[in-house]
Coordinates of C-alpha atoms and ligand atoms in Angstrom, one line a residue:
X1 CA -2.4 -7.0 -24.5
X2 CA -4.0 -4.7 -22.2
X3 CA -1.2 -3.0 -20.2
X4 CA -1.6 -0.9 -17.0
X5 CA 1.3 1.7 -15.8
X6 CA 3.4 0.4 -13.4
X7 CA 1.7 2.8 -10.2
X8 CA -1.5 0.7 -10.8
X9 CA 0.0 -2.8 -11.3
X10 CA 1.6 -1.5 -7.2
X11 CA -1.7 0.3 -6.0
X12 CA -4.5 -1.1 -6.8
X13 CA -3.2 -4.7 -5.3
X14 CA -2.8 -2.7 -1.8
X15 CA -6.0 -1.0 -2.2
X16 CA -8.3 -4.1 -3.0
X17 CA -6.5 -6.0 -0.6
X18 CA -7.0 -3.4 1.9
X19 CA -10.8 -3.5 1.1
X20 CA -10.9 -6.9 1.1
X21 CA -8.8 -7.4 4.0
X22 CA -11.0 -4.8 5.9
X23 CA -14.2 -6.4 4.7
X24 CA -12.7 -9.7 6.1
X25 CA -11.7 -8.6 9.5
X26 CA -15.5 -6.1 9.9
X27 CA -17.3 -9.5 8.9
X28 CA -15.5 -11.8 11.3
X29 CA -15.7 -9.3 13.7
X30 CA -19.0 -8.5 14.0
X31 CA -19.9 -11.7 13.9
X32 CA -17.4 -12.9 16.8
X33 CA -17.4 -9.7 18.5
X34 CA -20.2 -10.8 21.0
X35 CA -18.4 -14.0 21.1
X36 CA -15.2 -12.3 22.3
X37 CA -17.3 -9.9 24.6
X38 CA -18.8 -12.6 26.3
X39 CA -15.7 -14.2 27.1
X40 CA -13.5 -11.1 28.1
X41 CA -16.8 -10.5 29.6
X42 CA -16.9 -13.4 32.0
X43 CA -13.0 -13.5 32.2
X44 CA -13.4 -10.2 33.4
X45 CA -16.4 -11.2 37.0
X46 CA -13.8 -13.7 37.5
X47 CA -10.6 -11.6 38.2
X48 CA -13.2 -9.2 39.9
X49 CA -15.1 -12.6 42.2
X50 CA -11.3 -13.6 42.4
X51 CA -10.5 -10.5 44.1
X52 CA -13.1 -10.2 46.5
X53 CA -13.7 -14.3 47.7
X54 CA -9.1 -13.7 48.7
X55 CA -10.5 -10.2 50.2
X56 CA -13.1 -11.6 51.8
X57 CA -11.1 -14.9 53.2
X58 CA -7.8 -12.9 54.1
X59 CA -10.3 -11.0 56.0
X60 CA -12.3 -13.0 57.6
X61 CA -9.8 -15.7 58.6
X62 CA -7.9 -14.4 61.5
X63 CA -11.3 -13.8 63.2
X64 CA -12.3 -17.1 62.7
X65 CA -7.9 -18.5 63.9
X66 CA -7.7 -16.1 66.8
X67 CA -11.4 -17.8 67.8
X68 CA -10.2 -20.8 67.6
X69 CA -6.4 -20.6 68.8
X70 CA -7.9 -18.5 72.1
X71 CA -10.7 -22.0 72.7
X72 CA -7.8 -24.2 71.9
X73 CA -5.5 -22.5 74.7
X74 CA -8.3 -21.8 77.4
X75 CA -9.4 -25.8 77.1
X76 CA -5.6 -27.1 77.8
X77 CA -4.6 -24.6 80.2
X78 CA -8.1 -23.4 82.2
X79 CA -5.8 -21.7 84.9
X80 CA -4.9 -18.8 82.1
X81 CA -8.5 -18.1 83.1
X82 CA -7.4 -17.3 87.2
X83 CA -5.0 -14.3 85.3
X84 CA -7.7 -12.4 83.2
X85 CA -5.1 -9.4 83.4
X86 CA -2.8 -11.7 81.4
X87 CA -4.8 -13.0 79.2
X88 CA -5.8 -9.1 78.6
X89 CA -1.9 -8.7 77.4
X90 CA -2.8 -11.5 74.9
X91 CA -5.8 -10.6 73.6
X92 CA -4.2 -6.9 73.0
X93 CA -1.2 -8.6 71.2
X94 CA -3.6 -10.8 69.0
X95 CA -5.8 -7.6 68.2
X96 CA -2.6 -5.2 67.6
X97 CA -2.2 -5.9 63.8
X98 CA -6.0 -6.3 62.8
X99 CA -7.8 -3.2 62.5
X100 CA -10.8 -4.8 62.1
X101 CA -10.2 -6.7 65.3
X102 CA -13.8 -5.2 67.6
X103 CA -13.7 -7.5 70.2
X104 CA -11.4 -10.4 71.7
X105 CA -12.6 -11.6 74.8
X106 CA -13.4 -13.9 77.9
X107 CA -15.7 -14.1 80.0
X108 CA -15.7 -16.9 83.1
X109 CA -18.9 -19.4 84.2
X110 CA -18.4 -17.0 87.5
X111 CA -19.2 -13.6 85.3
X112 CA -15.3 -12.4 84.9
X113 CA -15.1 -10.6 81.7
X114 CA -12.3 -9.2 80.0
X115 CA -11.3 -8.0 76.6
X116 CA -9.6 -5.9 73.7
X117 CA -11.1 -3.4 72.1
X118 CA -11.2 -1.3 69.5
X119 CA -13.6 1.6 68.2
X120 CA -15.4 0.2 65.3
X121 CA -14.9 3.6 63.1
X122 CA -10.9 4.5 65.2
X123 CA -9.3 1.1 63.9
X124 CA -5.5 1.5 65.7
X125 CA -7.1 2.7 69.0
X126 CA -6.7 -0.7 71.3
X127 CA -7.4 -1.1 75.1
X128 CA -8.8 -2.9 77.4
X129 CA -12.1 -3.1 78.8
X130 CA -12.6 -5.3 82.5
X131 CA -15.5 -5.6 84.7
X132 CA -13.2 -7.1 87.6
X133 CA -11.1 -4.0 88.1
X134 CA -12.8 -1.2 89.2
X135 CA -15.2 -3.1 90.7
X136 CA -17.6 -6.1 90.7
X137 CA -19.2 -6.3 87.4
X138 CA -18.7 -3.0 87.0
X139 CA -17.3 -2.3 83.6
X140 CA -14.1 -0.1 82.8
X141 CA -12.0 1.1 79.6
X142 CA -8.0 0.4 80.2
X143 CA -5.0 1.6 79.1
X144 CA -2.9 -0.9 77.9
X145 CA 0.5 -1.4 80.4
X146 CA 3.0 -4.1 78.9
X147 CA 3.5 -5.0 82.3
X148 CA 0.7 -5.1 84.2
X149 CA -0.7 -5.4 81.1
X150 CA -3.7 -3.4 82.4
X151 CA -3.2 0.1 82.7
X152 CA -4.2 3.3 84.3
X153 CA -8.0 3.7 83.7
X154 CA -9.6 5.7 81.6
X155 CA -13.3 5.7 82.2
X156 CA -15.7 4.1 85.0
X157 CA -19.6 4.1 85.1
X158 CA -20.1 3.2 88.4
X159 CA -24.1 2.6 87.1
X160 CA -22.8 0.6 84.0
X161 CA -23.0 -3.4 85.4
X162 CA -22.2 -5.6 83.1
X163 CA -22.8 -9.6 83.3
X164 CA -21.8 -11.5 80.5
X165 CA -23.2 -14.3 81.0
X166 CA -26.6 -12.4 80.5
X167 CA -25.4 -11.0 77.2
X168 CA -26.4 -13.2 73.4
X169 CA -22.9 -14.1 72.5
X170 CA -22.2 -16.2 76.1
X171 CA -26.0 -17.9 75.8
X172 CA -25.6 -18.7 72.5
X173 CA -22.3 -20.9 72.2
X174 CA -23.4 -22.7 75.6
X175 CA -27.1 -23.0 74.3
X176 CA -25.1 -24.7 70.9
X177 CA -22.3 -25.8 72.8
X178 CA -19.6 -25.0 70.4
X179 CA -17.9 -22.1 68.1
X180 CA -21.8 -20.2 66.7
X181 CA -21.5 -17.2 64.3
X182 CA -23.5 -14.6 65.7
X183 CA -25.7 -12.2 64.1
X184 CA -24.4 -9.4 61.8
X185 CA -25.9 -6.0 63.4
X186 CA -25.0 -2.8 63.7
X187 CA -22.5 -1.8 66.5
X188 CA -23.8 0.4 68.7
X189 CA -23.6 4.0 68.4
X190 CA -21.5 3.7 65.0
X191 CA -23.0 3.1 61.5
X192 CA -20.9 -0.1 60.5
X193 CA -22.2 -4.2 60.5
X194 CA -20.2 -6.2 62.6
X195 CA -20.5 -10.3 63.3
X196 CA -19.3 -12.3 66.3
X197 CA -18.0 -15.4 67.0
X198 CA -18.4 -17.6 70.4
X199 CA -17.2 -20.9 72.0
X200 CA -17.9 -22.4 75.3
X201 CA -14.9 -23.3 77.1
X202 CA -15.1 -26.5 78.9
X203 CA -12.8 -28.7 81.0
X204 CA -11.7 -32.0 80.3
X205 CA -15.0 -33.0 82.5
X206 CA -16.9 -30.5 80.5
X207 CA -17.8 -28.6 83.2
X208 CA -18.4 -24.7 81.2
X209 CA -15.5 -22.4 82.5
X210 CA -16.3 -19.7 79.8
X211 CA -17.1 -18.3 76.9
X212 CA -14.5 -17.1 74.7
X213 CA -15.3 -14.9 71.7
X214 CA -14.4 -12.6 68.6
X215 CA -15.6 -9.5 66.8
X216 CA -14.5 -7.7 63.8
X217 CA -16.6 -5.0 62.1
X218 CA -17.9 -5.2 58.5
X219 CA -17.6 -1.6 57.5
X220 CA -13.7 -2.6 55.8
X221 CA -15.1 -5.1 53.0
X222 CA -17.5 -2.4 52.2
X223 CA -15.1 0.5 52.0
X224 CA -13.0 -2.7 49.4
X225 CA -16.0 -3.2 47.4
X226 CA -16.7 0.4 46.8
X227 CA -13.4 1.0 46.0
X228 CA -13.0 -1.2 43.3
X229 CA -12.5 0.8 39.8
X230 CA -14.7 -1.5 37.9
X231 CA -16.6 -1.5 34.4
X232 CA -19.5 1.8 34.0
X233 CA -22.7 0.0 35.2
X234 CA -20.9 -2.5 37.2
X235 CA -21.8 -3.9 40.2
X236 CA -21.0 -6.0 43.2
X237 CA -22.7 -7.1 46.3
X238 CA -21.8 -9.5 49.5
X239 CA -24.6 -10.4 50.8
X240 CA -25.5 -13.6 53.2
X241 CA -27.7 -16.7 51.8
X242 CA -31.1 -14.4 53.0
X243 CA -30.1 -11.7 50.8
X244 CA -29.3 -9.7 53.7
X245 CA -26.5 -6.8 52.5
X246 CA -22.8 -7.0 54.3
X247 CA -20.7 -4.7 51.6
X248 CA -21.6 -3.5 47.9
X249 CA -19.5 -1.2 45.8
X250 CA -21.6 1.3 46.5
X251 CA -25.5 1.2 45.8
X252 CA -28.0 2.2 49.0
X253 CA -27.4 2.1 52.5
X254 CA -26.6 -1.3 54.2
X255 CA -29.3 -0.8 57.0
X256 CA -32.0 2.1 58.0
X257 CA -33.1 2.7 61.7
X258 CA -36.6 3.4 62.6
X259 CA -37.9 3.8 65.9
X260 CA -35.3 2.0 67.6
X261 CA -36.1 -1.0 65.1
X262 CA -33.1 -1.9 62.7
X263 CA -34.0 -3.0 59.7
X264 CA -31.4 -5.0 57.4
X265 CA -31.2 -3.5 53.3
X266 CA -31.7 -7.1 51.3
X267 CA -31.6 -7.7 47.6
X268 CA -35.7 -8.8 47.5
X269 CA -36.4 -5.2 47.7
X270 CA -33.3 -3.5 47.1
X271 CA -33.6 -0.3 44.8
X272 CA -31.4 -1.6 42.3
X273 CA -33.3 -4.0 39.5
X274 CA -30.5 -5.9 39.1
X275 CA -30.0 -7.1 42.4
X276 CA -33.4 -8.0 43.0
X277 CA -32.9 -10.4 39.4
X278 CA -29.9 -11.1 41.3
X279 CA -31.3 -12.7 43.9
X280 CA -34.2 -14.2 42.4
X281 CA -31.8 -16.0 40.5
X282 CA -29.9 -17.2 43.3
X283 CA -27.8 -20.1 42.0
X284 CA -23.9 -20.1 41.9
X285 CA -22.5 -19.6 38.5
X286 CA -23.0 -17.2 35.4
X287 CA -25.8 -16.4 34.1
X288 CA -27.4 -13.7 31.9
X289 CA -29.8 -11.3 33.3
X290 CA -31.8 -8.3 31.6
X291 CA -32.6 -5.5 33.7
X292 CA -35.0 -2.3 31.7
X293 CA -33.2 -2.7 28.5
X294 CA -29.9 -3.8 29.6
X295 CA -28.1 -7.1 29.6
X296 CA -26.2 -8.3 32.3
X297 CA -23.7 -11.1 32.7
X298 CA -24.1 -12.4 36.3
X299 CA -21.8 -14.5 38.8
X300 CA -22.0 -15.3 42.0
X301 CA -20.3 -17.5 44.3
X302 CA -21.0 -18.6 47.9
X303 CA -18.6 -18.3 50.1
X304 CA -17.9 -20.9 53.2
X305 CA -16.8 -19.5 55.9
X306 CA -16.7 -22.6 58.5
X307 CA -19.2 -23.7 61.7
X308 CA -22.3 -23.2 59.3
X309 CA -21.8 -19.9 57.9
X310 CA -22.1 -18.8 54.5
X311 CA -21.8 -15.3 52.0
X312 CA -23.0 -15.1 48.8
X313 CA -20.8 -13.2 46.7
X314 CA -22.7 -11.6 43.1
X315 CA -21.1 -9.4 40.7
X316 CA -23.3 -8.0 37.6
X317 CA -21.3 -6.2 34.5
X318 CA -23.2 -4.8 31.5
X319 CA -22.7 -6.7 27.6
X320 CA -23.0 -2.8 26.2
X321 CA -19.6 -2.1 27.7
X322 CA -17.8 -4.5 26.8
X323 CA -19.0 -5.2 23.8
X324 CA -18.8 -0.7 23.0
X325 CA -14.9 -1.6 23.9
X326 CA -15.0 -3.9 21.1
X327 CA -16.4 -2.3 18.7
X328 CA -14.0 0.4 18.8
X329 CA -11.8 -1.3 19.4
X330 CA -12.6 -3.8 16.2
X331 CA -12.7 -0.1 13.6
X332 CA -9.3 0.6 15.2
X333 CA -8.2 -1.8 14.2
X334 CA -10.0 -1.8 10.6
X335 CA -9.0 1.8 10.9
X336 CA -5.1 1.2 11.4
X337 CA -5.0 -1.7 8.7
X338 CA -7.4 0.3 6.5
X339 CA -4.5 3.6 6.6
X340 CA -1.6 1.1 7.0
X341 CA -2.5 0.1 3.3
X342 CA -3.0 3.1 1.7
X343 CA -0.1 4.1 3.4
X344 CA 1.6 1.0 1.7
X345 CA -0.2 2.3 -1.7
X346 CA 1.2 5.2 -1.4
X347 CA 4.8 4.3 -0.8
X348 CA 4.1 2.2 -3.6
X349 CA 2.8 4.6 -5.5
X350 CA 6.0 6.9 -4.8
X351 CA 8.5 3.8 -5.6
X352 CA 6.6 3.5 -8.6
X353 CA 7.4 7.0 -9.2
X354 CA 10.6 6.8 -9.0
X355 CA 11.1 3.9 -11.3
X356 CA 8.7 4.8 -13.7
X357 CA 9.8 8.3 -14.6
X358 CA 13.4 7.5 -16.3
X359 CA 11.9 4.5 -17.8
X360 CA 9.4 6.9 -19.9
X361 CA 12.2 9.2 -20.0
X362 CA 13.9 6.5 -22.2
X363 CA 11.2 5.4 -24.1
X364 CA 10.7 9.0 -25.1
X365 CA 14.3 9.2 -25.8
X366 CA 13.9 5.9 -28.1
X367 CA 10.7 7.3 -29.6
X368 CA 12.0 9.8 -31.2
X369 CA 14.1 9.7 -34.7
X370 CA 17.5 10.8 -33.5
X371 CA 19.5 8.7 -32.3
X372 CA 21.4 11.9 -30.0
X373 CA 18.8 11.6 -27.6
X374 CA 19.1 8.4 -26.2
X375 CA 23.0 8.9 -27.1
X376 CA 22.8 12.0 -25.0
X377 CA 21.0 10.5 -22.2
X378 CA 22.8 10.9 -18.5
X379 CA 24.5 7.3 -17.7
X380 CA 22.9 8.0 -14.4
X381 CA 19.6 9.0 -14.8
X382 CA 18.0 6.8 -12.1
X383 CA 19.3 5.6 -8.7
X384 CA 17.6 2.1 -9.8
X385 CA 21.1 0.1 -10.7
X386 CA 18.8 -2.0 -13.4
X387 CA 16.9 0.9 -14.8
X388 CA 21.2 2.4 -15.4
X389 CA 22.3 -0.6 -17.5
X390 CA 18.5 -0.2 -19.0
X391 CA 19.3 3.1 -20.3
X392 CA 23.3 2.5 -21.1
X393 CA 22.4 -1.0 -22.8
X394 CA 20.4 1.3 -25.0
X395 CA 23.1 4.0 -25.0
X396 CA 25.4 1.5 -26.7
X397 CA 22.6 0.7 -29.0
X398 CA 22.2 3.9 -30.5
X399 CA 26.4 4.4 -31.0
X400 CA 26.4 1.0 -32.5
X401 CA 23.8 2.0 -34.5
X402 CA 24.8 4.9 -35.5
X403 CA 28.3 3.7 -36.4
X404 CA 25.9 1.1 -39.0
X405 CA 23.8 4.1 -40.4
X406 CA 26.9 5.6 -40.8
X407 CA 28.5 3.8 -42.9
X408 CA 25.0 2.3 -44.9
X409 CA 25.4 6.5 -45.6
X410 CA 28.5 6.1 -47.0
X411 CA 28.0 2.9 -49.0
X412 CA 24.7 4.7 -51.0
X413 CA 26.9 7.6 -51.3
X414 CA 29.0 5.7 -53.0
X415 CA 26.5 3.5 -55.5
X416 CA 25.0 6.5 -56.3
X417 CA 27.8 8.1 -57.6
X418 CA 28.3 4.8 -59.3
X419 CA 25.0 4.5 -60.6
X420 CA 25.2 8.0 -61.7
X421 CA 28.0 7.8 -63.8
X422 CA 26.1 4.7 -65.2
X423 CA 23.5 6.6 -65.8
X424 CA 24.9 8.8 -67.7
X425 CA 27.2 6.8 -69.8
X426 CA 24.3 4.8 -70.3
X427 CA 22.3 7.6 -71.6
X428 CA 24.9 9.1 -73.7
X429 CA 24.9 5.5 -75.6
X430 CA 21.5 5.7 -76.1
X431 CA 22.0 8.8 -77.8
X432 CA 25.2 8.6 -79.4
X433 CA 26.2 6.0 -82.9
X434 CA 28.6 3.7 -81.6
X435 CA 30.3 3.2 -84.8
X436 CA 31.3 7.5 -85.4
X437 CA 30.4 8.9 -82.0
X438 CA 27.7 10.9 -83.5
X439 CA 24.3 12.1 -82.5
X440 CA 22.1 8.2 -83.1
X441 CA 18.5 8.9 -84.4
X442 CA 17.6 9.3 -80.8
X443 CA 19.8 11.8 -79.8
X444 CA 19.6 13.7 -82.9
X445 CA 15.9 13.8 -82.6
X446 CA 16.6 15.2 -78.7
X447 CA 18.6 18.0 -80.2
X448 CA 17.2 19.0 -83.3
X449 CA 13.4 19.5 -81.1
X450 CA 15.9 21.2 -78.6
X451 CA 17.4 23.6 -81.1
X452 CA 14.0 24.6 -82.9
X453 CA 11.9 25.6 -79.8
X454 CA 15.8 27.4 -78.8
X455 CA 16.0 29.1 -82.4
X456 CA 11.8 30.0 -82.4
X457 CA 12.1 31.6 -79.0
X458 CA 15.4 33.6 -79.9
X459 CA 13.6 34.3 -83.7
X460 CA 16.8 33.1 -85.3
X461 CA 17.6 31.7 -88.1
X462 CA 18.1 27.4 -88.7
X463 CA 19.0 24.9 -91.8
X464 CA 18.6 21.4 -91.8
X465 CA 20.5 19.4 -94.0
X466 CA 19.6 15.5 -94.9
X467 CA 22.4 14.4 -96.8
X468 CA 23.6 10.8 -97.6
X469 CA 26.4 8.4 -98.9
X470 CA 26.0 8.3 -103.3
X471 CA 26.3 4.1 -104.0
X472 CA 27.8 3.3 -100.5
X473 CA 26.2 -0.1 -101.0
X474 CA 29.2 0.0 -103.9
X475 CA 31.7 -0.1 -101.4
X476 CA 30.3 -2.2 -99.4
X477 CA 30.2 -4.5 -101.4
X478 CA 33.3 -4.2 -103.4
X479 CA 36.2 -3.8 -100.1
X480 CA 33.4 -5.6 -96.9
X481 CA 31.7 -4.3 -94.5
X482 CA 34.6 -3.4 -92.3
X483 CA 35.7 -1.2 -94.8
X484 CA 32.8 0.6 -95.4
X485 CA 32.8 1.3 -91.5
X486 CA 35.8 3.1 -92.1
X487 CA 34.4 5.2 -94.9
X488 CA 31.6 5.9 -92.8
X489 CA 34.2 7.3 -89.6
X490 CA 35.7 9.0 -92.4
X491 CA 32.6 10.9 -93.5
X492 CA 31.0 11.1 -90.1
X493 CA 35.1 13.1 -89.3
X494 CA 34.4 14.7 -92.4
X495 CA 31.3 16.4 -91.9
X496 CA 32.3 17.2 -88.0
X497 CA 35.2 19.2 -89.1
X498 CA 32.9 21.4 -91.2
X499 CA 30.3 22.4 -88.7
X500 CA 30.9 24.6 -85.8
X501 CA 31.5 22.9 -82.9
X502 CA 29.5 24.7 -80.3
X503 CA 25.6 25.3 -81.1
X504 CA 25.5 23.2 -85.2
X505 CA 24.8 19.6 -84.4
X506 CA 25.9 16.2 -86.2
X507 CA 24.0 13.3 -86.2
X508 CA 24.0 9.7 -88.1
X509 CA 21.0 9.7 -89.5
X510 CA 20.5 6.0 -90.0
X511 CA 23.0 4.0 -92.2
X512 CA 25.0 6.0 -94.9
X513 CA 22.5 8.5 -94.0
X514 CA 23.3 12.2 -91.8
X515 CA 22.3 14.8 -91.1
X516 CA 23.5 18.5 -89.8
X517 CA 21.4 21.5 -87.9
X518 CA 23.2 24.4 -88.6
X519 CA 22.1 27.6 -85.9
X520 CA 21.8 31.2 -86.4
X521 CA 24.1 31.0 -89.3
X522 CA 23.0 32.3 -93.2
X523 CA 22.0 29.8 -96.0
X524 CA 25.0 31.9 -97.7
X525 CA 27.4 30.3 -95.2
X526 CA 25.7 27.0 -95.2
X527 CA 25.9 26.0 -98.2
X528 CA 29.9 27.2 -98.4
X529 CA 30.4 24.8 -96.0
X530 CA 28.5 22.3 -97.7
X531 CA 29.9 22.8 -101.3
X532 CA 33.4 22.5 -99.1
X533 CA 32.4 19.0 -97.9
X534 CA 31.1 17.9 -101.0
X535 CA 35.1 19.1 -103.0
X536 CA 36.8 17.3 -99.5
X537 CA 35.3 13.9 -101.0
X538 CA 36.3 15.3 -104.8
X539 CA 40.0 16.1 -103.6
X540 CA 40.6 13.3 -101.4
X541 CA 39.4 8.9 -101.2
X542 CA 37.4 8.0 -98.1
X543 CA 38.6 5.1 -98.2
X544 CA 41.8 2.4 -100.6
X545 CA 41.9 5.6 -102.7
X546 CA 38.3 5.0 -103.4
X547 CA 36.6 8.6 -103.5
X548 CA 32.8 8.7 -102.8
X549 CA 30.5 11.5 -103.5
X550 CA 27.2 12.5 -100.8
X551 CA 23.6 14.0 -102.3
X552 CA 22.6 16.9 -99.7
X553 CA 19.1 18.1 -99.4
X554 CA 18.6 21.5 -97.3
X555 CA 15.5 23.5 -95.8
X556 CA 16.5 26.2 -94.3
X557 CA 14.1 28.1 -91.7
X558 CA 14.1 32.3 -91.7
X559 CA 14.7 34.3 -88.7
X560 CA 10.5 34.1 -87.0
X561 CA 9.5 31.0 -89.3
X562 CA 7.7 28.5 -87.4
X563 CA 7.8 24.5 -88.8
X564 CA 7.8 21.4 -86.8
X565 CA 10.1 19.1 -86.7
X566 CA 8.4 16.5 -88.6
X567 CA 8.1 19.0 -91.6
X568 CA 11.2 20.1 -91.6
X569 CA 12.2 16.4 -91.5
X570 CA 9.6 15.5 -94.4
X571 CA 10.6 18.5 -96.5
X572 CA 14.7 17.7 -96.6
X573 CA 13.9 14.0 -97.1
X574 CA 12.0 15.3 -100.7
X575 CA 14.8 16.9 -100.8
X576 CA 17.3 14.3 -101.0
X577 CA 15.3 12.4 -102.7
X578 CA 15.2 14.8 -105.9
X579 CA 19.4 14.9 -105.4
X580 CA 18.9 11.2 -105.6
X581 CA 17.7 10.9 -109.1
X582 CA 18.5 14.2 -110.7
X583 CA 22.2 12.4 -110.6
X584 CA 23.3 12.5 -106.8
X585 CA 26.5 14.7 -105.9
X586 CA 24.6 17.4 -105.6
X587 CA 22.8 19.7 -103.2
X588 CA 19.2 20.3 -103.5
X589 CA 17.8 23.9 -101.4
Ligands
LIG601 N1 29.7 -1.3 -94.5 C1 28.4 -0.7 -93.9 N2 27.6 -0.5 -94.7 C2 26.1 0.0 -93.9 C3 26.0 1.0 -93.1 N3 25.0 0.8 -93.0 C4 24.2 0.7 -94.2 N4 25.2 0.4 -94.7 C5 25.2 -0.2 -96.5 O1 24.6 0.8 -97.2 C6 23.8 0.6 -98.5 C7 22.9 1.0 -99.0 O2 22.7 0.9 -100.1 P1 21.4 1.8 -100.9 O3 20.2 1.5 -99.7 O4 21.0 0.8 -102.1 O5 22.3 3.0 -101.2 P2 23.4 3.4 -102.1 O6 23.9 1.8 -102.1 O7 23.8 4.4 -101.4 O8 23.0 4.2 -103.3 P3 22.0 4.8 -103.4 O9 21.8 6.0 -101.7 O10 20.7 4.9 -103.8 O11 23.3 5.9 -104.0 C8 23.3 -0.9 -98.0 O12 25.1 -1.8 -98.7 C9 24.4 -1.4 -96.3 O13 24.5 -2.2 -96.4 C10 26.9 0.9 -92.0 O14 26.8 0.6 -90.6 N5 28.2 0.1 -92.2

């Protein structure tokens, strides 16, 4: 079975997971990112549009409401028109909270006129203007006074005769006989657009009593759109239905004045091509617009301002911005995911090293031939409990094995020494004659061979004797085989008695035949001894009063003479044969 290191077992799955997950995220993001970008873009557009819509409504609603409230007041209480200073005070208070409220005015049917006014570019500076205080129809500005309402005169121009009934706001209201919007126009002397709303006042008989009007500067809306923090490349505009711009997020002027003629900027001829295309589409809802290689999401919505007036909000967002943002976001997520998995794999590798190192050490110790390397392992070799348990298990197994081995060694030593004894005993019995205790033929062969080599090496003389009991058959026949055995033992003892114990050899050569070897002995001494043996048999009965005789065949090997064992035996045998054939009980040399 193929095996892998623990480290790879932990690291490889995480790396594979990271790659698969990263690839999956990349594929998924590439498929869905455009979709998500679109959704985010649309969501963003709607959010911005909602803010603008609310802002425009908040901006315009008080202006409409005040006109409506004043119309209702003058309609139901026409006597208010008899006390225009009080009306001026009322207008002043109404205008006070609204910085963009440039005029709140009323003009009576007999030509009197009063308003609360503030500069369209200097919000907060409220004054009162009237054309009846100074001189009839001479317009003058006044400070507000809490008690008299019309306070000290600020300025008066006797040549500035002002008859409101000749003014567009008055005529428009009278002609339309209802609340009517004026045109958006620049304020005279101020770089901002403004618009007014005028309402004719009738008594219960339908007689015209005058016209009340409000007017607002639109500079605040332009400022608001410009102040919005938009994504890069986004454009916003507020326009009238005919495309005339009211406010933008900062692309160009809203009107031009040439030779006293004022021209409003219109979406159709705007320098920003995206605006031009937006005006061409001129329908509400979400669309995609391509301008010079850039794709935009475009959203248009109309705001109903009552009394037949509608404005259009337009928003353009480049799609690349959203997509780029999402791309980099997705890439970051992928990179972070990959890094996370690499960190996990790294930590896994460390854990594998922490677990694997002591295991490796254990296996190295177990591989060694010496159990001591396992027994010497520390009890706490790792911070991992299971590894310590494994180490302790191995260690105690090594202890047990060591005991078993020691037992085995003792037993083997005991058995070996027993077998050695048995072996020696077997060897001895293999070389010894059981009856007499002398060398048997095999023992003799071995002994004579060693003796021959030794004496030849040392250059010593040697005498070999073969001797045989004469007519031994008769002993067996007469006294039985067991008595014959006793006789053989007695002969063996006699022979042994007469040779030198240490170096000479006595053997039972077979049956009643014996062999003697005398080492480093003169032949005379040997013969002396053989004769003693012979005489001993004549004098002492071997068994049951029976005397025996023996015949001897003797071969003497002189110093330095070389002869083989076979030749030596053959010669001795011949001599013995000769002794037997020539009367027995004799020594033949
Ligand atoms: N009791 C006893 N008899 C043995 C043993 N080995 C040989 N013999 C006997 O020795 C006798 C040898 O007889 P032979 O070969 O005829 O020789 P011999 O009777 O000694 O006659 P010569 O050698 O010619 O003098 C046999 O009767 C054998 O049975 C033994 O171990 N025990």
